[in-house]
Coordinates of C-alpha atoms in Angstrom, one line a residue:
M777 CA 0.3 0.0 0.0
T778 CA 1.6 3.1 -1.0
V779 CA -0.6 5.5 1.4
V780 CA 1.0 6.5 4.4
I781 CA -0.8 5.8 7.6
D782 CA 0.7 6.4 11.0
A783 CA 1.6 3.3 12.8
S784 CA 0.6 4.8 16.1
F785 CA -2.8 5.6 14.8
D786 CA -5.6 4.8 17.4
P787 CA -9.0 3.9 15.9
V788 CA -10.7 4.1 19.3
P789 CA -9.3 7.1 21.2
S790 CA -12.4 7.4 23.4
L791 CA -11.2 4.5 25.4
S792 CA -8.1 6.1 26.4
R793 CA -10.1 9.3 28.1
S794 CA -11.2 9.0 31.7
I795 CA -13.7 11.4 33.2
D796 CA -13.8 11.9 37.0
V797 CA -17.5 12.2 38.1
T798 CA -18.4 12.9 41.8
V799 CA -21.6 12.9 43.4
G800 CA -22.3 15.3 46.8
A801 CA -23.9 18.2 48.2
A802 CA -23.5 21.7 46.8
S803 CA -21.2 22.8 49.5
E804 CA -18.8 20.1 48.2
Q805 CA -18.9 20.9 44.6
A806 CA -18.0 24.5 44.4
S807 CA -14.8 25.1 42.1
P808 CA -13.9 28.6 40.8
E809 CA -12.5 27.0 37.5
S810 CA -15.8 25.2 36.6
A811 CA -18.8 25.8 35.0
A812 CA -22.1 25.4 36.6
A813 CA -25.5 24.8 35.1
V814 CA -28.7 26.7 36.3
F815 CA -31.9 25.2 34.7
V816 CA -34.5 28.0 34.2
G817 CA -38.1 27.4 33.5
S818 CA -40.0 29.8 31.1
E819 CA -42.5 30.7 33.9
G820 CA -42.3 31.2 37.7
E821 CA -39.7 32.5 40.1
L822 CA -36.2 32.7 38.8
P823 CA -33.6 30.2 40.7
G824 CA -32.3 31.7 43.9
V825 CA -28.6 32.1 42.6
L826 CA -30.1 34.3 39.7
A827 CA -32.4 36.2 41.8
D828 CA -29.9 36.7 44.6
S829 CA -27.4 38.2 41.7
G830 CA -30.0 40.8 40.9
L831 CA -30.9 39.3 37.4
T832 CA -34.8 39.6 36.4
R833 CA -36.6 38.1 33.7
E834 CA -36.8 41.5 31.9
A835 CA -32.8 41.6 32.0
L836 CA -32.7 38.1 30.8
A837 CA -35.3 38.7 27.9
A838 CA -33.1 41.8 26.9
A839 CA -30.3 39.4 26.4
G840 CA -32.6 37.2 24.2
F841 CA -33.1 34.4 26.9
T842 CA -36.3 33.1 27.1
A843 CA -35.8 29.8 28.7
A844 CA -37.0 28.0 25.9
A845 CA -36.1 24.4 26.0
N846 CA -32.2 23.9 25.8
Q847 CA -31.7 27.6 25.2
T848 CA -28.4 28.6 27.1
L849 CA -27.0 31.8 28.1
V850 CA -23.4 32.3 29.5
V851 CA -23.2 34.6 32.6
P852 CA -19.5 35.5 33.2
G853 CA -18.1 35.1 36.7
S854 CA -16.3 32.6 39.1
P855 CA -17.8 29.9 38.5
L856 CA -18.8 30.5 35.0
R857 CA -22.7 30.4 35.2
V858 CA -24.9 28.8 32.0
L859 CA -28.1 29.2 32.1
V860 CA -30.1 26.4 30.3
G861 CA -34.0 27.0 29.5
T862 CA -36.1 23.9 30.5
G863 CA -39.4 25.7 28.9
E864 CA -42.6 25.1 30.3
R865 CA -42.6 21.7 31.3
G866 CA -39.4 21.6 33.1
I867 CA -37.3 18.5 33.3
T868 CA -39.3 15.7 34.1
T869 CA -38.1 12.8 31.9
A870 CA -34.5 11.2 31.3
A871 CA -34.7 12.5 27.5
A872 CA -35.2 16.0 28.7
L873 CA -32.3 16.1 31.5
R874 CA -29.9 14.3 29.0
D875 CA -30.7 17.1 26.4
A876 CA -30.4 20.1 28.8
V877 CA -27.0 18.7 30.5
A878 CA -25.8 18.3 26.5
A879 CA -26.8 22.0 25.8
F880 CA -24.8 23.3 29.0
T881 CA -21.9 21.1 28.1
R882 CA -22.1 22.4 24.6
A883 CA -22.4 26.1 25.9
A884 CA -19.3 25.7 28.3
K885 CA -17.2 24.2 25.5
E886 CA -14.1 25.8 27.1
V887 CA -14.3 24.4 30.2
G888 CA -13.0 21.0 31.2
A889 CA -15.0 21.0 34.7
L890 CA -18.6 21.2 34.8
T891 CA -21.0 21.0 37.9
V892 CA -24.7 20.1 37.5
D893 CA -27.3 20.1 40.3
L894 CA -29.7 17.6 39.9
S895 CA -32.0 18.3 43.0
E896 CA -34.7 19.9 41.1
A897 CA -35.0 17.3 38.5
I898 CA -35.0 14.6 41.3
A899 CA -37.8 16.6 43.3
S900 CA -39.8 16.8 39.9
G901 CA -40.2 13.0 39.9
L902 CA -36.9 11.5 38.3
D903 CA -35.2 8.8 40.2
A904 CA -31.9 9.8 41.5
G905 CA -30.0 7.2 39.5
T906 CA -32.0 7.5 36.4
A907 CA -30.9 11.4 36.6
A908 CA -27.3 10.9 37.5
Q909 CA -26.9 8.3 34.3
A910 CA -28.7 10.6 32.1
A911 CA -26.4 13.7 33.1
V912 CA -23.5 11.8 32.6
E913 CA -24.5 10.5 29.1
G914 CA -25.7 14.1 28.2
A915 CA -22.3 15.6 29.2
V916 CA -19.9 13.1 28.1
L917 CA -21.6 12.6 24.5
A918 CA -22.1 16.3 24.0
R919 CA -18.3 16.9 24.4
Y920 CA -17.4 14.0 22.1
R921 CA -15.5 15.1 19.1
Y922 CA -13.5 12.9 16.6
D923 CA -10.2 14.5 16.1
A924 CA -7.9 11.7 16.1
L925 CA -6.5 12.7 12.9
K926 CA -6.0 16.6 13.3
S927 CA -2.6 17.8 14.0
D928 CA -3.7 20.5 16.4
P929 CA -7.0 19.5 18.0
K930 CA -8.8 22.4 19.6
T931 CA -11.3 20.3 21.7
V932 CA -11.3 20.8 25.5
L933 CA -11.5 17.4 27.1
L934 CA -14.1 17.0 29.8
E935 CA -11.8 16.2 32.7
S936 CA -14.5 16.3 35.6
L937 CA -18.1 16.3 36.3
A938 CA -19.7 17.1 39.6
L939 CA -23.3 16.3 40.2
T940 CA -25.2 17.6 43.2
V941 CA -27.8 15.5 45.1
A942 CA -29.2 15.4 48.6
E943 CA -27.7 13.2 50.9
G944 CA -30.1 10.4 50.8
D945 CA -29.7 10.1 46.9
S946 CA -25.9 9.8 46.8
D947 CA -25.8 6.0 46.6
A948 CA -28.5 5.8 44.0
A949 CA -27.0 8.6 41.8
Q950 CA -23.4 6.9 42.4
S951 CA -25.1 3.8 40.8
G952 CA -26.4 6.0 38.0
V953 CA -23.1 7.6 37.4
D954 CA -21.4 4.0 36.9
R955 CA -24.1 2.9 34.5
G956 CA -24.0 6.5 32.6
L957 CA -20.3 6.1 32.1
V958 CA -20.4 2.7 30.6
L959 CA -23.3 3.4 28.1
A960 CA -21.5 6.8 27.3
R961 CA -18.3 4.7 26.7
T962 CA -20.3 2.4 24.6
A963 CA -21.8 5.0 22.3
S964 CA -18.3 6.8 22.0
L965 CA -16.5 3.7 20.9
S966 CA -19.3 3.0 18.3
R967 CA -18.8 6.6 17.1
D968 CA -14.9 6.2 17.1
L969 CA -15.2 3.2 14.8
A970 CA -17.7 4.5 12.2
N971 CA -15.9 8.1 12.2
T972 CA -12.5 6.3 11.4
P973 CA -11.8 6.6 7.7
P974 CA -12.1 3.5 5.5
R975 CA -8.3 3.0 4.6
H976 CA -7.8 3.3 8.2
L977 CA -10.1 0.6 9.2
N978 CA -10.9 -1.9 6.5
A979 CA -12.3 -5.5 7.5
V980 CA -9.0 -6.9 8.3
K981 CA -8.1 -4.1 10.5
F982 CA -11.6 -3.9 12.3
A983 CA -11.1 -7.7 13.2
E984 CA -7.7 -6.9 14.6
V985 CA -8.8 -4.0 16.7
I986 CA -11.9 -6.1 17.9
S987 CA -9.4 -9.0 18.7
E988 CA -7.4 -6.9 20.7
L989 CA -10.0 -5.1 22.6
A990 CA -12.6 -7.9 23.4
P991 CA -10.8 -9.7 26.5
Q992 CA -10.9 -6.3 28.1
F993 CA -14.6 -6.6 28.4
G994 CA -15.0 -10.4 29.2
L995 CA -15.8 -11.1 25.3
E996 CA -14.6 -14.1 23.1
V997 CA -13.8 -13.6 19.6
E998 CA -13.6 -15.8 16.6
V999 CA -12.3 -14.5 13.1
F1000 CA -13.2 -15.9 10.0
D1001 CA -10.9 -15.1 6.7
R1002 CA -12.0 -15.3 3.2
Q1003 CA -10.8 -19.2 2.9
Q1004 CA -12.9 -19.8 5.9
L1005 CA -15.8 -17.9 4.4
M1006 CA -15.6 -19.9 1.5
D1007 CA -15.4 -23.4 3.5
L1008 CA -18.7 -22.0 5.2
G1009 CA -20.6 -21.3 2.0
T1010 CA -21.2 -17.5 3.1
G1011 CA -22.0 -16.7 -0.7
G1012 CA -23.6 -13.3 0.5
L1013 CA -20.5 -11.7 2.2
L1014 CA -18.4 -13.3 -0.7
G1015 CA -20.2 -11.8 -3.5
V1016 CA -20.2 -8.4 -2.1
N1017 CA -16.5 -8.6 -1.5
A1018 CA -15.9 -9.7 -5.0
G1019 CA -15.0 -6.5 -6.2
S1020 CA -12.5 -5.6 -3.7
T1021 CA -8.8 -5.8 -3.0
E1022 CA -9.2 -6.1 0.6
E1023 CA -10.2 -9.3 2.3
P1024 CA -13.6 -9.9 4.0
R1025 CA -13.9 -10.8 7.5
M1026 CA -16.5 -12.4 9.6
I1027 CA -16.2 -11.6 13.3
K1028 CA -18.3 -13.8 15.8
I1029 CA -18.2 -12.4 19.5
S1030 CA -19.5 -14.2 22.4
Y1031 CA -20.6 -12.8 25.8
R1032 CA -21.3 -15.7 28.6
P1033 CA -22.4 -14.7 31.8
D1034 CA -21.0 -16.1 35.0
Q1035 CA -24.3 -17.7 35.9
G1036 CA -26.9 -19.8 33.9
G1037 CA -26.6 -23.0 31.8
D1038 CA -28.5 -24.2 28.7
D1039 CA -31.5 -22.7 30.1
A1040 CA -30.5 -19.3 30.3
A1041 CA -31.8 -17.0 27.5
H1042 CA -29.8 -16.4 24.2
L1043 CA -29.5 -13.8 22.0
A1044 CA -28.0 -13.3 18.7
L1045 CA -27.1 -9.8 17.3
I1046 CA -26.2 -9.5 13.9
G1047 CA -24.5 -6.2 12.4
K1048 CA -23.8 -5.0 8.9
G1049 CA -20.1 -4.1 8.5
I1050 CA -19.7 -2.5 5.1
M1051 CA -16.6 -0.7 5.8
Y1052 CA -17.3 1.4 2.7
D1053 CA -19.7 1.4 0.3
S1054 CA -19.1 2.5 -3.2
G1055 CA -22.5 0.9 -4.4
G1056 CA -20.4 -1.6 -6.5
I1057 CA -21.3 -1.8 -10.1
S1058 CA -24.4 0.4 -9.1
L1059 CA -22.0 3.0 -8.3
K1060 CA -23.3 5.8 -6.3
P1061 CA -23.1 9.4 -7.4
S1062 CA -20.1 11.3 -6.3
N1063 CA -20.6 14.1 -4.0
A1064 CA -19.8 15.3 -0.5
M1065 CA -22.4 12.9 1.3
H1066 CA -20.2 9.9 -0.5
A1067 CA -17.8 10.4 2.3
A1068 CA -20.5 9.2 4.5
M1069 CA -20.4 5.8 3.4
K1070 CA -17.7 5.0 5.8
F1071 CA -20.6 4.9 8.2
D1072 CA -22.0 1.9 6.3
M1073 CA -20.4 -0.2 9.1
M1074 CA -22.3 1.2 11.9
G1075 CA -24.6 -2.0 12.2
A1076 CA -21.3 -3.7 13.3
A1077 CA -19.7 -1.3 15.2
G1078 CA -23.1 -1.0 17.3
V1079 CA -23.0 -4.7 18.1
F1080 CA -19.5 -5.1 19.2
S1081 CA -19.7 -1.6 21.2
S1082 CA -23.1 -2.8 22.8
M1083 CA -21.3 -6.2 23.9
T1084 CA -18.6 -4.4 25.6
A1085 CA -21.0 -3.0 27.9
L1086 CA -22.7 -6.3 29.0
R1087 CA -20.4 -7.4 31.9
D1088 CA -20.2 -4.0 33.3
L1089 CA -24.2 -4.0 33.3
G1090 CA -24.4 -7.4 34.7
A1091 CA -26.1 -8.8 31.6
Q1092 CA -27.5 -12.5 32.4
T1093 CA -28.2 -13.3 29.0
A1094 CA -25.8 -15.1 26.6
V1095 CA -25.2 -12.9 23.7
T1096 CA -23.5 -13.8 20.2
G1097 CA -22.7 -11.2 17.9
W1098 CA -21.9 -12.0 14.1
L1099 CA -20.4 -9.0 12.2
M1100 CA -20.4 -9.3 8.3
C1101 CA -17.4 -7.4 7.2
T1102 CA -16.2 -6.1 3.9
D1103 CA -16.2 -3.1 1.7
N1104 CA -18.3 -2.7 -1.4
M1105 CA -16.3 -2.0 -4.6
P1106 CA -16.5 -1.9 -8.4
S1107 CA -13.8 -3.6 -10.5
G1108 CA -13.6 -6.2 -13.1
S1109 CA -14.1 -8.9 -10.6
A1110 CA -17.2 -7.3 -8.9
T1111 CA -20.6 -9.2 -8.8
K1112 CA -22.5 -7.9 -11.9
L1113 CA -26.2 -7.2 -12.1
G1114 CA -28.0 -10.4 -13.0
D1115 CA -25.5 -12.5 -11.2
V1116 CA -26.7 -15.2 -8.7
L1117 CA -25.5 -15.5 -5.1
T1118 CA -25.8 -18.7 -2.9
I1119 CA -26.4 -17.8 0.8
R1120 CA -25.3 -19.9 3.5
G1121 CA -27.6 -22.8 3.6
G1122 CA -28.5 -22.9 -0.2
T1123 CA -30.8 -20.0 -1.0
T1124 CA -30.1 -18.4 -4.1
V1125 CA -30.3 -14.7 -4.7
E1126 CA -30.4 -12.9 -8.0
V1127 CA -28.5 -9.5 -7.7
K1128 CA -30.5 -6.8 -9.3
N1129 CA -28.7 -4.0 -7.7
T1130 CA -25.2 -4.1 -6.1
D1131 CA -26.3 -1.3 -4.0
A1132 CA -28.7 -3.5 -2.2
E1133 CA -25.6 -5.2 -0.6
G1134 CA -26.2 -4.9 3.2
R1135 CA -29.1 -7.6 3.0
L1136 CA -26.9 -10.0 1.3
V1137 CA -24.0 -9.9 3.9
M1138 CA -26.4 -10.0 6.8
A1139 CA -28.5 -13.0 5.3
D1140 CA -25.4 -15.2 5.8
G1141 CA -25.0 -14.1 9.5
L1142 CA -28.7 -14.5 10.0
V1143 CA -28.4 -18.3 9.0
L1144 CA -25.6 -19.0 11.0
A1145 CA -27.1 -17.6 13.9
T1146 CA -29.9 -20.0 13.6
E1147 CA -27.5 -22.8 13.2
E1148 CA -26.1 -22.4 16.7
A1149 CA -26.1 -25.5 19.1
H1150 CA -27.9 -23.5 21.4
R1151 CA -30.5 -22.0 19.1
P1152 CA -31.0 -18.2 20.2
D1153 CA -34.3 -17.2 21.6
A1154 CA -34.4 -14.3 19.3
I1155 CA -32.3 -12.5 16.8
V1156 CA -32.0 -9.0 16.3
D1157 CA -30.0 -7.4 13.2
I1158 CA -28.8 -3.6 12.9
A1159 CA -28.0 -2.2 9.6
T1160 CA -27.7 1.2 7.8
L1161 CA -29.9 -0.6 5.4
T1162 CA -32.2 1.6 3.1
G1163 CA -32.7 5.1 2.0
A1164 CA -36.4 4.5 2.2
A1165 CA -36.2 4.2 6.1
Q1166 CA -34.7 7.8 5.9
A1167 CA -37.3 9.0 3.4
A1168 CA -40.1 7.8 5.6
L1169 CA -38.9 8.8 9.2
G1170 CA -36.1 11.3 8.8
T1171 CA -32.9 11.5 10.4
R1172 CA -33.8 11.1 14.2
T1173 CA -36.2 8.1 13.9
A1174 CA -34.7 4.4 13.0
A1175 CA -37.2 2.1 11.3
M1176 CA -37.9 -1.3 13.2
L1177 CA -39.7 -4.3 11.9
A1178 CA -40.4 -7.5 13.8
N1179 CA -42.0 -11.0 13.4
N1180 CA -42.7 -11.1 17.1
D1181 CA -44.4 -8.6 19.3
D1182 CA -42.5 -9.3 22.4
V1183 CA -39.1 -8.5 20.5
S1184 CA -40.9 -5.5 19.3
A1185 CA -41.9 -4.2 22.7
Q1186 CA -38.5 -4.8 24.1
L1187 CA -36.7 -3.1 21.4
L1188 CA -39.0 -0.2 21.8
A1189 CA -38.4 -0.1 25.6
A1190 CA -34.6 0.1 25.0
A1191 CA -35.2 2.8 22.4
D1192 CA -37.4 4.7 25.0
A1193 CA -34.6 4.4 27.7
T1194 CA -31.8 5.5 25.5
D1195 CA -33.9 8.3 23.5
E1196 CA -32.4 6.6 20.2
T1197 CA -36.0 6.7 18.8
T1198 CA -37.3 3.7 16.7
W1199 CA -40.9 3.3 14.7
R1200 CA -42.3 0.0 14.0
L1201 CA -43.1 -0.5 10.5
P1202 CA -45.3 -3.4 9.3
L1203 CA -43.9 -6.6 7.9
D1204 CA -46.2 -6.9 5.3
H1205 CA -46.1 -10.3 3.6
R1206 CA -48.5 -8.7 0.8
Y1207 CA -45.1 -7.5 -0.6
R1208 CA -43.5 -10.6 -0.4
D1209 CA -43.9 -11.4 -4.3
Q1210 CA -42.0 -8.5 -5.3
L1211 CA -39.0 -10.3 -4.3
K1212 CA -39.5 -13.0 -6.7
S1213 CA -36.8 -13.9 -9.2
N1214 CA -37.1 -15.9 -12.7
V1215 CA -33.8 -17.5 -12.1
A1216 CA -33.2 -17.8 -8.4
D1217 CA -35.0 -18.3 -5.2
L1218 CA -35.1 -14.5 -4.1
S1219 CA -34.3 -11.2 -5.8
N1220 CA -32.3 -8.8 -3.7
I1221 CA -34.6 -5.8 -4.4
G1222 CA -38.5 -5.4 -5.0
G1223 CA -40.5 -2.5 -6.4
Q1224 CA -40.0 1.1 -6.2
Y1225 CA -42.0 1.6 -3.1
G1226 CA -41.8 0.4 0.6
G1227 CA -38.0 -0.2 0.5
A1228 CA -37.5 -0.6 4.0
I1229 CA -40.2 -3.0 4.4
L1230 CA -39.2 -5.2 1.6
A1231 CA -35.7 -5.4 3.0
G1232 CA -37.2 -6.6 6.2
L1233 CA -39.2 -9.4 4.1
F1234 CA -35.8 -10.3 2.6
L1235 CA -34.1 -10.7 6.0
N1236 CA -37.2 -12.5 7.6
E1237 CA -36.5 -15.2 5.0
F1238 CA -33.4 -16.4 6.8
V1239 CA -34.5 -16.5 10.6
D1240 CA -35.9 -20.1 10.3
G1241 CA -39.0 -19.1 12.4
I1242 CA -36.9 -17.5 15.3
P1243 CA -38.5 -14.6 17.0
W1244 CA -36.6 -11.6 15.2
G1245 CA -36.2 -7.8 15.0
H1246 CA -34.6 -5.5 12.5
L1247 CA -33.2 -1.9 12.9
D1248 CA -32.7 -0.1 10.0
I1249 CA -30.5 3.1 11.0
A1250 CA -29.8 4.4 7.6
G1251 CA -31.3 7.8 8.4
T1252 CA -29.7 8.0 12.2
M1253 CA -26.5 7.1 11.4
Q1254 CA -24.9 10.7 11.6
S1255 CA -25.5 14.2 12.3
E1256 CA -24.5 16.9 10.1
S1257 CA -23.9 19.4 12.7
D1258 CA -23.7 19.2 16.5
D1259 CA -27.3 18.7 17.9
L1260 CA -27.4 18.4 22.0
W1261 CA -25.7 15.0 22.7
R1262 CA -25.3 14.2 19.1
S1263 CA -22.0 15.1 17.9
T1264 CA -21.2 15.9 14.4
G1265 CA -20.5 12.7 12.5
S1266 CA -21.5 9.3 13.7
T1267 CA -24.1 9.3 16.2
G1268 CA -23.1 5.9 17.3
F1269 CA -27.0 5.1 17.1
G1270 CA -28.2 1.6 18.3
A1271 CA -24.9 0.9 20.4
R1272 CA -26.5 2.2 23.7
L1273 CA -30.0 0.8 22.6
L1274 CA -28.9 -2.7 22.1
A1275 CA -26.8 -2.6 25.3
E1276 CA -30.1 -1.7 27.2
F1277 CA -32.2 -4.4 25.3
A1278 CA -29.6 -7.1 25.9
T1279 CA -29.3 -6.4 29.4
A1280 CA -33.0 -6.4 30.0
F1281 CA -33.6 -9.1 27.6
E1282 CA -36.3 -11.7 28.5
K1283 CA -37.3 -14.9 26.3
P1284 CA -40.0 -13.9 23.9
S1285 CA -42.8 -16.1 22.8
T1286 CA -42.2 -18.4 20.0
E1287 CA -45.0 -16.9 17.9
V1288 CA -43.9 -15.2 14.6
E1289 CA -45.6 -13.7 11.6

């Protein structure tokens, strides 16, 4: 390779950073070098610290501060105070608190030590642990910045976060802090991996990184190279890889809790790992958005990152992850339109669009998951799969399809807990005929409309009657600008969601659509 890549380059810089989070009373948290959040509702009396300093609503309005939700105003002083609007509703949910702390963190971007008083949020009904967790996530994820390849990064790292609570809430808040740090680390890791340029992180390098990191988190890893994938008959993954000079990799990750035997719940997670998606022969148009195709491996990044949290969160479900990794490139050897690929297990698929490649690599992973000696009680796959999902739901809500209501309900609960919003689309079998092929068992695309549903129907063909859920995160994979706790670049969407889902997982009913 003629491109120079620094041998010391670290694709996961977030893991080397630490943040000191303390929980205590207000008198213990004062620091003249810190920035303190002051939450202000749009109605009622001003907080005492503002009233005592002589500020009035009229003065704040003159400065343009109306206390609308997540609006901020920096008040100079020592410590620096940042007013954060909480609107008419105030802070009554974890999502609202996470957003408010993120808004504060961004406004105090030049300060490395932050202080947040959680007393009012807890008094409004939030559990102390939930409040502390949300505050940690909001601060850490808002300060995230991918600058691993900048010669002179300007980001002021978050060094400390002091949370103020009543004495009786300290233990619960500390538990929330511990949980929040794990989940924030999980999302930051996923963001790191997705933000890393494709030449710095191809499938082979991705497998090496995972193999090195996994033991730190109690995970076992098995990596399959091209020859092993040929022996397994993973024709979908190999077919997508056919145009690339880079080798594919399938990475199998196993988490086994300390307790539980054969009767313990078993969950399989399948992640799409297209390290870069050019579209193959069905080449994508070249524009600035094309650079975002390095994010096409976010499903695989999310599965791995979520699994790094399982031991720390005390998950009692056995989890097996399957990461299906390759890039999708055009060349003289690339899969052509009209080619037929044979998926693991023998199903043949006519390729009518090489840019509908994610479902091809995922199909192999789904089949392999069903063949496990301890068959999973449920399978969930996650993929940046269809533009149709983004067209339908925009950039803040992921599409979800499922063949089982229990799996769907558990995914929606995890989405609600993390504020990684999902919306269930129907697995409408009336569209199944659109996937028929004249020369093979299936086509990899259907008609012009309902693309997200058709992709789900395609994947459902390979789950062998096991309860299954599918997350299409194509629309939510990136943020084009800083947006509260979503930083520019990869959002890491799905990593926290899957960690919460796997930790709370319960065996679903066996009924499937």
